Coordinates of C-alpha atoms and ligand atoms in Angstrom, one line a residue:
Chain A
X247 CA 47.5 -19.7 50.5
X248 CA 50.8 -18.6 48.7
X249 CA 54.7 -19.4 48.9
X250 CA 54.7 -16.3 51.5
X251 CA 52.2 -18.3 54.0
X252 CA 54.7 -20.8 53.9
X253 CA 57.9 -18.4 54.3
X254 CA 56.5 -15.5 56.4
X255 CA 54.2 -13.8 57.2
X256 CA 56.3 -11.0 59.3
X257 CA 54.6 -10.9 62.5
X258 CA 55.3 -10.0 66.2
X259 CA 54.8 -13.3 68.0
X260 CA 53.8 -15.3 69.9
X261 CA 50.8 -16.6 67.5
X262 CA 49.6 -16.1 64.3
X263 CA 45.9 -16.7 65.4
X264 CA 45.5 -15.2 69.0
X265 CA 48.2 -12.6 68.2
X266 CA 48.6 -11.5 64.3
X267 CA 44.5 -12.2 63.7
X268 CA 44.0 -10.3 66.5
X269 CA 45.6 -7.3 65.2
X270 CA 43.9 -7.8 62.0
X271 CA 40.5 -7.6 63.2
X272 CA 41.6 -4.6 65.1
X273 CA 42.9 -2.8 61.7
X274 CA 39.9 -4.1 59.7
X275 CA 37.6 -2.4 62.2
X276 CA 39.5 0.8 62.3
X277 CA 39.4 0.7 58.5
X278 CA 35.5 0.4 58.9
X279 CA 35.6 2.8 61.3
X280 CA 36.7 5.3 58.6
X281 CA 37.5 7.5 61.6
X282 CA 39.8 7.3 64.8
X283 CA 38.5 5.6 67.8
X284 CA 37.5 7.5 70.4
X285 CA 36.2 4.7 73.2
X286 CA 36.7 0.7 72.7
X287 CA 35.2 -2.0 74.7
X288 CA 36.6 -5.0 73.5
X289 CA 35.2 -8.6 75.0
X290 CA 36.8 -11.6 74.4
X291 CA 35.2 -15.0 73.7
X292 CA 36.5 -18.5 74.1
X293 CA 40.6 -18.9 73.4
X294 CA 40.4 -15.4 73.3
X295 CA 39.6 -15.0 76.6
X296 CA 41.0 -18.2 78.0
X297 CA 44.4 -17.7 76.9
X298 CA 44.8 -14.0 75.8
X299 CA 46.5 -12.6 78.6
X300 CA 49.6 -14.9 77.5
X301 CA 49.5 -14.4 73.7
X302 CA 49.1 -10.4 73.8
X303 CA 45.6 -10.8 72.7
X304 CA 44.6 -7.6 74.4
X305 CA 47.4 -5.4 73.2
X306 CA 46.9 -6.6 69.5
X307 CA 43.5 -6.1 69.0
X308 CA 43.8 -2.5 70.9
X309 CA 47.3 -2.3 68.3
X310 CA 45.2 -3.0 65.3
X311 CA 42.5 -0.3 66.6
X312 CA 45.3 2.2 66.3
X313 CA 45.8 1.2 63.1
X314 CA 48.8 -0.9 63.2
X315 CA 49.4 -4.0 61.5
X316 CA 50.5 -7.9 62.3
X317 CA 54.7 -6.6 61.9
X318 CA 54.3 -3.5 64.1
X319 CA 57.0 -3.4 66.8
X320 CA 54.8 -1.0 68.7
X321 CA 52.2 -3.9 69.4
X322 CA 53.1 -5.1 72.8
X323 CA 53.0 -1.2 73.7
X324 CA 49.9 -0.7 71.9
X325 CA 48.2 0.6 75.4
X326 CA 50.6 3.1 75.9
X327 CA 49.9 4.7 72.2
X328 CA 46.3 4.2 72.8
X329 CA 46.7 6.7 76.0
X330 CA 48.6 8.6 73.7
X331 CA 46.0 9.2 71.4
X332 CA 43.4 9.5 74.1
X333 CA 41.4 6.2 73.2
X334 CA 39.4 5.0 76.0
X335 CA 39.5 0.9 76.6
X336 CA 37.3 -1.0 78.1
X337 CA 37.7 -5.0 78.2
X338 CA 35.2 -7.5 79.3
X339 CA 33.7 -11.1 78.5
X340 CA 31.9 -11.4 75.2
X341 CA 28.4 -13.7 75.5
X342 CA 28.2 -15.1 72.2
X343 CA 26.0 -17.9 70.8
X344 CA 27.6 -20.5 68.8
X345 CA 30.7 -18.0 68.1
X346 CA 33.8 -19.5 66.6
X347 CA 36.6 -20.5 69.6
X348 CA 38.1 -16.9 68.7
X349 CA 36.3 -14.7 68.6
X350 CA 36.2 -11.0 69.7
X351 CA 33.0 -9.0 69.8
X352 CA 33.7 -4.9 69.7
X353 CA 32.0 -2.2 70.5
X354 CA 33.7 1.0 69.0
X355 CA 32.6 5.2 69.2
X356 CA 34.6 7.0 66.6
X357 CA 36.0 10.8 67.5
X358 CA 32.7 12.2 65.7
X359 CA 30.2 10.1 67.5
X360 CA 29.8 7.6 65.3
X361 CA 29.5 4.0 66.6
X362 CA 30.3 0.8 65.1
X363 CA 29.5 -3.1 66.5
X364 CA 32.0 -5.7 64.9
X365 CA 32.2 -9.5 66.0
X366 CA 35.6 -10.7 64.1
X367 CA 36.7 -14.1 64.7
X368 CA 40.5 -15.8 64.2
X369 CA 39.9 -18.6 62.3
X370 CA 43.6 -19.7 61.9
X371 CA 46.7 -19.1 60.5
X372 CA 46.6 -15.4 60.3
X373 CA 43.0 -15.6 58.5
X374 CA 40.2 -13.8 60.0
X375 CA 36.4 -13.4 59.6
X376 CA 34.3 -10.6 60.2
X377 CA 31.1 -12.2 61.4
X378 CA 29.1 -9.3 62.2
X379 CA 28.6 -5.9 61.5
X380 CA 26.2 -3.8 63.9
X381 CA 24.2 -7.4 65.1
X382 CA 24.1 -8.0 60.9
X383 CA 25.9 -11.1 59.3
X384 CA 29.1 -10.2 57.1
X385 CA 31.1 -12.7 56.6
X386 CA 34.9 -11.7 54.4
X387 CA 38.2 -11.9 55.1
X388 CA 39.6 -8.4 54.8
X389 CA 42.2 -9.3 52.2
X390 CA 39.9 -8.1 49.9
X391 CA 37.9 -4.1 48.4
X392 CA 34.8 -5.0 50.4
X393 CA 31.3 -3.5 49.9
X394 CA 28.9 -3.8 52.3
X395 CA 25.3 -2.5 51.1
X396 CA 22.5 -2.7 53.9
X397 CA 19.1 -1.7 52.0
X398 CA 15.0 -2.8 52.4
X399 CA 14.4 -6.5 50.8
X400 CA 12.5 -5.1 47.5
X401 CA 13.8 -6.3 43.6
X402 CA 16.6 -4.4 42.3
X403 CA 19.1 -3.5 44.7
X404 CA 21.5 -6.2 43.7
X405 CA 21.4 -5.1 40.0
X406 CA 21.9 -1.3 41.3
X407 CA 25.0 -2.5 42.7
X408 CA 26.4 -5.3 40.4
X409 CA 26.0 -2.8 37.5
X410 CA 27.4 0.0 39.2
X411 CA 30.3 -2.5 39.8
X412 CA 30.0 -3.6 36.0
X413 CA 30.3 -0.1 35.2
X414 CA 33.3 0.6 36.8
X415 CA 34.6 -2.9 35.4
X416 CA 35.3 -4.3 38.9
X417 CA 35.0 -7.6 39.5
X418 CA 33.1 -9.5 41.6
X419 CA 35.4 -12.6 43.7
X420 CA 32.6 -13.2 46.2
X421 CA 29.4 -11.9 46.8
X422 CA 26.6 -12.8 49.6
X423 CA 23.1 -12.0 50.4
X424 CA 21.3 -12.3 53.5
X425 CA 18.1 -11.2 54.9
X426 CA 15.9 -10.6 57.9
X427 CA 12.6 -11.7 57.1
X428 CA 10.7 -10.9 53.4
X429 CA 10.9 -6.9 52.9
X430 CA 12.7 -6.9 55.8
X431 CA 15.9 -5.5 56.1
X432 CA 18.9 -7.1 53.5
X433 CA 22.7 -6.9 53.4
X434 CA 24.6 -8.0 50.3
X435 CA 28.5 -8.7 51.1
X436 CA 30.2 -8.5 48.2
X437 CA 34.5 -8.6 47.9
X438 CA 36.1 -7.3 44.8
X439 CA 39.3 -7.7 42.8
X440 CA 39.4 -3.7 42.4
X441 CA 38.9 -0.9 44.4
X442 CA 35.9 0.7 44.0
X443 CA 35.8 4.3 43.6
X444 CA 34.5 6.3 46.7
X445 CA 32.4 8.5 44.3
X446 CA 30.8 5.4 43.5
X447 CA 30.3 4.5 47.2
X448 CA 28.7 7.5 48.3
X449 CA 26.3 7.0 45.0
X450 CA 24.9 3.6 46.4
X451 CA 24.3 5.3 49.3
X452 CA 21.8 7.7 48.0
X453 CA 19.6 5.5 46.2
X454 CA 15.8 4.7 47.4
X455 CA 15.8 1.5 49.6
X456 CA 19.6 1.4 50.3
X457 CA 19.7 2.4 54.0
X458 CA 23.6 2.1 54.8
X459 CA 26.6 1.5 52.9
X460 CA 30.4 0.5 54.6
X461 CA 33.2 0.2 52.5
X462 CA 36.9 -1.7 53.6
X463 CA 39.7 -0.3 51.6
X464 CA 42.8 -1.8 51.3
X465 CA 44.7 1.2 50.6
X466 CA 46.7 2.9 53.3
X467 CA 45.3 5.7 55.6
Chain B
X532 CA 50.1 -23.5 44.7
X533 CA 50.2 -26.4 42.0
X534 CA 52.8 -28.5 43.9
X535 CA 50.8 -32.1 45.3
X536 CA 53.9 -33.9 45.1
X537 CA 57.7 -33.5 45.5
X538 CA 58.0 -35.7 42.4
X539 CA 56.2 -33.2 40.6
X540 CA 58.8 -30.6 41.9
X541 CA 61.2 -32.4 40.5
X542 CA 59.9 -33.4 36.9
X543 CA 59.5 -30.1 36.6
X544 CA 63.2 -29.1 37.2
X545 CA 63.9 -31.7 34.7
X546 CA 61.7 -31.1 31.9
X547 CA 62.5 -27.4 32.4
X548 CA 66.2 -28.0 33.3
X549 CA 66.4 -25.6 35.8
X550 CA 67.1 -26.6 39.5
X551 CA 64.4 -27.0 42.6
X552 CA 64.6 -23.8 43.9
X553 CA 63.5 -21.7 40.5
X554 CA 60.6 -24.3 40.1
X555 CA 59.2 -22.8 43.0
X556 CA 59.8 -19.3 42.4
X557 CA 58.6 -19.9 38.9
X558 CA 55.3 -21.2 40.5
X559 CA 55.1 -17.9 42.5
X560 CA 55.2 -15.9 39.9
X561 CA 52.8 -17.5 38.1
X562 CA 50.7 -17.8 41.3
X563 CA 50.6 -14.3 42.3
X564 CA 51.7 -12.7 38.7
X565 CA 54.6 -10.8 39.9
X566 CA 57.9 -11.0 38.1
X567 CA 61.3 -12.7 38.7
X568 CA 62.8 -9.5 40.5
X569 CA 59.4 -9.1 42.7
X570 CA 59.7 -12.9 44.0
X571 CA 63.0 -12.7 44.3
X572 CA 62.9 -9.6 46.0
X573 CA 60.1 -10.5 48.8
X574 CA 62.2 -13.6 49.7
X575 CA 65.1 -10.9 50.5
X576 CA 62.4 -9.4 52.8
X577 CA 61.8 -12.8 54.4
X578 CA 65.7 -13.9 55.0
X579 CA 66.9 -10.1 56.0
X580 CA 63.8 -9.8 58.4
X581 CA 64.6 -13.3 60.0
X582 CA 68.3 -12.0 59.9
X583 CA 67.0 -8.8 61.9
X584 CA 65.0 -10.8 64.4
X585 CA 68.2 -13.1 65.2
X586 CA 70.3 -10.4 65.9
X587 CA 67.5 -8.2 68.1
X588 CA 67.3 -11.1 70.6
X589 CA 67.2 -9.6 74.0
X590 CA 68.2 -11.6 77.1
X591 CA 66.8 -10.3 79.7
X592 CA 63.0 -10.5 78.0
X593 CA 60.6 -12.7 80.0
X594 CA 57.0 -13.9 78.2
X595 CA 54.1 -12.6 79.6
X596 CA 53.6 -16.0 81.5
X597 CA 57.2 -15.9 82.9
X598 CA 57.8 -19.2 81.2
X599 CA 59.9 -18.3 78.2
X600 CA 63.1 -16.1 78.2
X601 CA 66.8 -16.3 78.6
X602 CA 67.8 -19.8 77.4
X603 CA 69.3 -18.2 74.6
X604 CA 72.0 -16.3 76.7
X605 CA 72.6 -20.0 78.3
X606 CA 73.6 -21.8 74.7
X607 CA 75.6 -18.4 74.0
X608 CA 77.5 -18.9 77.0
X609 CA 77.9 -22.9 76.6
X610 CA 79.4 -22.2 73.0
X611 CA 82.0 -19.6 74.0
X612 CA 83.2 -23.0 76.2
X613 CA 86.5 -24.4 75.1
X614 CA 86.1 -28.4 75.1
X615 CA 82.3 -28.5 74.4
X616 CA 81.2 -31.8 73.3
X617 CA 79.8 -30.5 69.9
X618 CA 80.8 -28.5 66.7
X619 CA 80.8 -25.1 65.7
X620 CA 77.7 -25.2 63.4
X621 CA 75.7 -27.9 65.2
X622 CA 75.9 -25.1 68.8
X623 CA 75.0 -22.5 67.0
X624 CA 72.1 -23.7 65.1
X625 CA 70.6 -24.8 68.5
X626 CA 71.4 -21.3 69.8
X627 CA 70.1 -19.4 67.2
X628 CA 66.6 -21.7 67.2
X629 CA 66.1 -21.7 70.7
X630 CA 66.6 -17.6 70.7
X631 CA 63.7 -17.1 67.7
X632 CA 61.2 -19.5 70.2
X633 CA 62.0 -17.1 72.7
X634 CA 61.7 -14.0 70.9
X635 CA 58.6 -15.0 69.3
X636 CA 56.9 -16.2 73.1
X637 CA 58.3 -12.3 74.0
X638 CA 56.3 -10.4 71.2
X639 CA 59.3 -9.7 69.2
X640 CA 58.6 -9.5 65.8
X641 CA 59.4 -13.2 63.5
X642 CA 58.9 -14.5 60.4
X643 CA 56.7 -17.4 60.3
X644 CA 58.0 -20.6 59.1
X645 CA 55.6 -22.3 58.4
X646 CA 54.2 -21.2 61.6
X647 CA 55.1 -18.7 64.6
X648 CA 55.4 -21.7 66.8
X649 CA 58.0 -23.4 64.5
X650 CA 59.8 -19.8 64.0
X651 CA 63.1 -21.0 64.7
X652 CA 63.6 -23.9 62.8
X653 CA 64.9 -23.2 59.2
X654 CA 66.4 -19.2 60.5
X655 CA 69.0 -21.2 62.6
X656 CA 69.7 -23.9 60.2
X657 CA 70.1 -21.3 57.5
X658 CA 71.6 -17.9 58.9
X659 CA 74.2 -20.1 60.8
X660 CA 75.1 -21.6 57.4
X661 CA 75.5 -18.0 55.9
X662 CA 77.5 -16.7 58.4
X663 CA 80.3 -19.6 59.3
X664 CA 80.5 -20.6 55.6
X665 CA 80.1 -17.1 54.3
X666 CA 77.9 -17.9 50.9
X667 CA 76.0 -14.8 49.5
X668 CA 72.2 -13.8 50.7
X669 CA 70.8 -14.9 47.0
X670 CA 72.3 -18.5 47.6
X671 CA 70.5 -18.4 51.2
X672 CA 67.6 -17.2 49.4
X673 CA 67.5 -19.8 47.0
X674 CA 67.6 -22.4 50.0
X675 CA 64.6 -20.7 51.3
X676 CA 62.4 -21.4 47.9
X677 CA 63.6 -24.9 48.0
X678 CA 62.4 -24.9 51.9
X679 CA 59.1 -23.5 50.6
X680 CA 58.8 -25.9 47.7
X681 CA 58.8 -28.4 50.4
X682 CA 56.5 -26.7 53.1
X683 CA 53.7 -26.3 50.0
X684 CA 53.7 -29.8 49.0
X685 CA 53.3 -30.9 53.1
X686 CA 50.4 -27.7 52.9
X687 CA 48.7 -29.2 50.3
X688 CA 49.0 -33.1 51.0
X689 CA 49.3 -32.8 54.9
X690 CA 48.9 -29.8 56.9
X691 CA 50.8 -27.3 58.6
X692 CA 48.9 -26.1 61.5
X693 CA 49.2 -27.9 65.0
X694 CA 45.8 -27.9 65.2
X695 CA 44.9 -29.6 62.1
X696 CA 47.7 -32.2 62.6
X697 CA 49.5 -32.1 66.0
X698 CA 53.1 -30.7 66.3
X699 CA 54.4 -33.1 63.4
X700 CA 52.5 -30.3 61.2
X701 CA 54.6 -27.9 62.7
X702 CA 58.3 -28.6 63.9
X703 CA 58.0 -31.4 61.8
X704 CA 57.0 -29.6 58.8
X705 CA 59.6 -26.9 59.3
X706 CA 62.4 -29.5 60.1
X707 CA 61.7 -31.3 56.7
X708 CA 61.5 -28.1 55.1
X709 CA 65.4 -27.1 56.9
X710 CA 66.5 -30.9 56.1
X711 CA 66.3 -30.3 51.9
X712 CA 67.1 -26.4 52.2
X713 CA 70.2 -27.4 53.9
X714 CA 71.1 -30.2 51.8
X715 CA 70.6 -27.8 48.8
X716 CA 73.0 -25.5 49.8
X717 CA 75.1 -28.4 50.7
X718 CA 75.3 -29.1 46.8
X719 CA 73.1 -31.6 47.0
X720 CA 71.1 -32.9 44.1
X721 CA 67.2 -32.8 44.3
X722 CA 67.1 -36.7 45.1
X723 CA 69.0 -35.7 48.3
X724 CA 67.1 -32.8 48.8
X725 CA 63.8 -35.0 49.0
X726 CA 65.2 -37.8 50.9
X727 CA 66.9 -34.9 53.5
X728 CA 63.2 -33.9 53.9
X729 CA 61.5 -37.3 54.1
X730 CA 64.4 -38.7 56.7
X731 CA 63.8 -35.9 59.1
X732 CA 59.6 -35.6 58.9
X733 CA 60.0 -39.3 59.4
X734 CA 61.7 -38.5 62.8
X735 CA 58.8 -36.2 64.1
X736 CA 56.0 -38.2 62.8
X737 CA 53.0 -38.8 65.4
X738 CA 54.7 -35.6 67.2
X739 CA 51.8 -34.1 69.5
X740 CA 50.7 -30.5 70.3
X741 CA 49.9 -29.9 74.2
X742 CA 51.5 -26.8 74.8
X743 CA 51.2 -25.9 78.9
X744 CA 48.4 -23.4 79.2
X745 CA 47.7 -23.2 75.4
X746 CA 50.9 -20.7 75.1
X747 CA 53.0 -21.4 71.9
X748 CA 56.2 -22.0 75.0
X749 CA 56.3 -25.6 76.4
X750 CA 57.2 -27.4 74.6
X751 CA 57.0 -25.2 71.4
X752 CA 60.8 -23.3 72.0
X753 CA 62.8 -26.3 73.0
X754 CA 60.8 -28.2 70.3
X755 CA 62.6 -25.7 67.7
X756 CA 65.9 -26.7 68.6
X757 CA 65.1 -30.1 68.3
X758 CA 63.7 -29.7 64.9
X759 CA 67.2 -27.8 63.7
X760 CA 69.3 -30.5 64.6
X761 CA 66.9 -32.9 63.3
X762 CA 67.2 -31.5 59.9
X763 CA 71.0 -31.1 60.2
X764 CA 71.7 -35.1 60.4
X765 CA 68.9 -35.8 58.2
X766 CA 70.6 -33.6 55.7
X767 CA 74.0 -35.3 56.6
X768 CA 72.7 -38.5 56.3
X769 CA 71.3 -37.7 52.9
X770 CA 74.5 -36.4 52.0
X771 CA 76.0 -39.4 52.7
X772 CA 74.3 -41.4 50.4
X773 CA 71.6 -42.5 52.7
X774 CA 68.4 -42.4 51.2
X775 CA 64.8 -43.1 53.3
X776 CA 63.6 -46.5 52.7
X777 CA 60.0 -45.0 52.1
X778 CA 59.4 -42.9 48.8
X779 CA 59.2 -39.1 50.5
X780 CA 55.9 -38.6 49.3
X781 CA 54.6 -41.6 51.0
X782 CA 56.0 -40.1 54.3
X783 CA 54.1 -36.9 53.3
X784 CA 50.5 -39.0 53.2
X785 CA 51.7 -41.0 56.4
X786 CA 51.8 -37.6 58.1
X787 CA 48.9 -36.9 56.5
X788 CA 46.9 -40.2 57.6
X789 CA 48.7 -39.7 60.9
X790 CA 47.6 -36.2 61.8
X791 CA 44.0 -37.1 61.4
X792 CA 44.2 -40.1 63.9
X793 CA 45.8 -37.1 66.6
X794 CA 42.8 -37.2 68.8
X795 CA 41.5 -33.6 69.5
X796 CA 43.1 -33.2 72.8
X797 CA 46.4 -33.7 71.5
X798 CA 45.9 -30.7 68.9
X799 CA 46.6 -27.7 70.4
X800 CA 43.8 -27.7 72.9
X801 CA 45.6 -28.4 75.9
X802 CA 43.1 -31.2 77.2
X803 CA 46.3 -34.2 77.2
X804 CA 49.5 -35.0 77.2
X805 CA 52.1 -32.3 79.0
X806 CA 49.5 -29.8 79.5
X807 CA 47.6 -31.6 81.8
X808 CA 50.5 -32.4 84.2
X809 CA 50.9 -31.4 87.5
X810 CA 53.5 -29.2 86.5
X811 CA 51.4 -27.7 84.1
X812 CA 48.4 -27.2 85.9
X813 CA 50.2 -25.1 88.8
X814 CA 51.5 -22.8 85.8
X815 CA 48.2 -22.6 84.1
X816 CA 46.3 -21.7 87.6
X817 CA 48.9 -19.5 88.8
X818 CA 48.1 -17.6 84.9
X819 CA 44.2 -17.6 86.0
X820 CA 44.9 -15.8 88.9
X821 CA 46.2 -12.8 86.8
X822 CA 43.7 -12.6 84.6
Ligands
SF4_337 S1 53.4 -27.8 70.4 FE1 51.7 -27.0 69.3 S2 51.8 -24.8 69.5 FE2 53.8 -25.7 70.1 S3 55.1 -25.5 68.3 FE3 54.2 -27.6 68.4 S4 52.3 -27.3 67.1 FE4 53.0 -25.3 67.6

């Protein structure tokens, strides 16, 4: 928390975790996206769903899938721009085990096809959580370079990546590993204090054992 | 943030001999390594986008719920009345707070203060302030870093969400935060500035959060105008000579102790208090309906 959580941030109201989070785990999902969205179903869990209809929940996260963030004045139109730009909605109840109270699950097909499953959850303030990407744990906060390396549980992968990173002289501000089950299927979470070059991105992702890699920019576009 | 304490604000300012408000922006740009001109400048952003959302207040708006909206137009109209009961700066504060609650219930966009629920608080103590006594924007921006000086220490001791520590947290927060901003600009010293803040959190202490239907409206917008005038005469009173009879940072850690006896229900979950009233329940089941 800085001086500007105290005095700001600039948001469109009514709250800065059912409205402003909202649009943030919109934006971050776009972002992972790496694509526009063509189709949305977007269910809503606890608060979210209990008393979304009265803080905009709906029209921020749809806002945030468009790309906008927290301060946009478009965001209690956002369903207007999303006809605009042809994306489809759909809006339902999310059935989530032991989810946070605000949580949103969604279920996203970019224009090329490609699909994407994110469960993001407001966990006050403005600060968010991405739980879950496609059914795998995640777990950052979006105000950081995030890369998210999916590979087969063997030795080495996390040295392939840490001295890429090294390499590139990025550093590290968290990093987290989960797996599946022994040789089973991993995911390392790592935030940076840098971007990391896309070149390098796209490297990881040709590597023996390394089966997907997502990366959330901060940079605009 | 490396504020815990107001007195530590303040030994600061005197071992450094520069006032309250640089202390804190000195402590920013350590915090986020920016320079004098970039903190300085992002306040700007802050006052001039509060500025904005005061003057973009629209009337005839209505929150989704159809609870908020309008109000605003009615303390406009009551201070264009010749032989109102109460001053020029004391009406338009309450107009000005009551129109950011609104606004910020109607989507519009707001600057958070320390919350979006509290949005009206310090904008309507302070813009009224710039515009009847005409002092420059930097001077108003200063006020705001003493405001924020005081909203880190209540972060860091205390807490500043409603539901962590029930409305207190909130209006209660901002109103202490208005109290010393005020009393700064006021040309009060940093004793005054304290005691501004510790007389008016002492008035909201215990304060609950049980807004109708979980919607930051009842009793969040009215709340705001509470909390403006609540820092105005605790910034009089200060001015005066009056100082709190407890050491401010003792009324900090009684807020603190305080928030964590708020039982659950009474933090923003809308299980006691005013959202559980009759009244309340017909809005909230007439919202189920829509959904
Ligand atoms: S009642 Fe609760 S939601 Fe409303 S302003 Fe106070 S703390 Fe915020």
């Amino acid at each position: 928390m800085n001086l500007f959580d105290i005095i700001g941030p600039i948001m469109v109201g009514p709250s800065s975790s059912h409205t402003a989070g909202a649009v943030k785990i919109g934006y971050v999902s776009r972002k992972l996206m790496g694509e526009p969205i063509a189709e949305a179903t977007i269910n809503l869990y606890g608060s979210f769903l209990a008393t979304g209809r009265g803080h905009g929940t709906r029209f921020a996260i749809v806002a945030g899938l468009l790309g906008m963030k927290p301060d946009d004045k478009r965001i209690p139109e956002s369903f207007k721009y999303a006809e605009e730009a042809g994306m489809k909605l759909n809006f339902g109840e999310a059935d989530l085990a032991e989810a946070h109270p605000n949580s949103a699950q969604l279920i996203l097909k970019g224009v090329s096809g490609r699909k994407l499953e994110v469960i993001g959850e407001s966990i006050g303030g403005s600060l968010i959580n991405i739980a879950q990407i496609d059914g795998i744990k995640a777990n950052f906060s979006g105000d950081y370079p995030t890369l998210i390396v999916h590979n087969v549980d063997q030795p080495g992968h996390v040295a392939e990546v840490t001295s890429m990173l090294a390499h590139k002289a990025i550093n590290i501000a968290t990093m987290q590993l989960y797996r599946s089950s022994r040789g089973g299927e991993a995911a390392m979470v790592i935030e940076c204090d840098k971007e990391v070059p896309l070149e390098s991105v796209k490297w990881l992702a040709h590597l023996e054992g390394i089966t997907k890699v997502i990366y959330y920019s901060l940079d605009e576009g | 943030m490396s504020f815990a304490k107001l007195t530590d604000i303040i030994k600061q300012a005197e071992e450094r001999n520069v006032s309250f408000w640089e202390v804190v922006m000195l402590d920013d740009m350590k915090e986020r390594n920016v320079s004098r001109e970039e903190s300085f400048n992002e306040m700007l952003v802050m006052l001039r986008a509060m500025r904005t959302a005061d003057e973009e207040y629209d009337p005839t708006l209505r929150s989704a719920s159809g609870l908020a909206g309008g109000d605003g137009e009615k303390l406009h109209q009551y201070r264009m009345k010749e032989n109102r009961l109460i001053g020029d700066y004391l009406v338009e504060v309450m107009e000005k707070a009551i129109k950011m609650g609104e606004s910020n219930a109607c989507m519009k966009r707001i600057v958070a203060a320390p919350t979006a629920g509290s949005c009206g608080v310090i904008p309507a103590v302070l813009l009224t302030y710039e515009e009847q006594k005409e002092v420059s924007e930097e001077k108003i921006a200063q006020a705001l870093y003493v405001a924020a000086g005081i909203g880190e220490v209540i972060a860091a001791t205390a807490c500043i969400a409603g539901a962590g520590g029930g409305c207190q947290a909130e209006i209660g927060s901002a109103s202490a935060m208005a109290a010393g901003a005020l009393t700064y600009l006021e040309g009060g010293n940093n004793e005054e500035i304290v005691h501004a803040a510790a007389l008016s959190l002492k008035n909201m202490l215990g304060l609950t959060c049980d807004p109708v239907a979980g919607l930051v409206e009842v009793p969040c917008i009215k709340r705001n105008v509470s909390g403006a005038v609540n820092a105005v005469v605790s910034s009089q009173m200060a001015i005066a000579g009056i100082r709190s009879a407890i050491e401010p940072d003792e009324v900090i850690d009684s807020m603190r102790r305080i928030g964590k006896q708020i039982p659950e229900c009474l933090r923003e979950t809308s299980r006691e208090g005013l959202a559980i009233t009759p009244s309340a329940i017909a809005v909230t089941k007439r919202l189920q309906g829509q959904k």
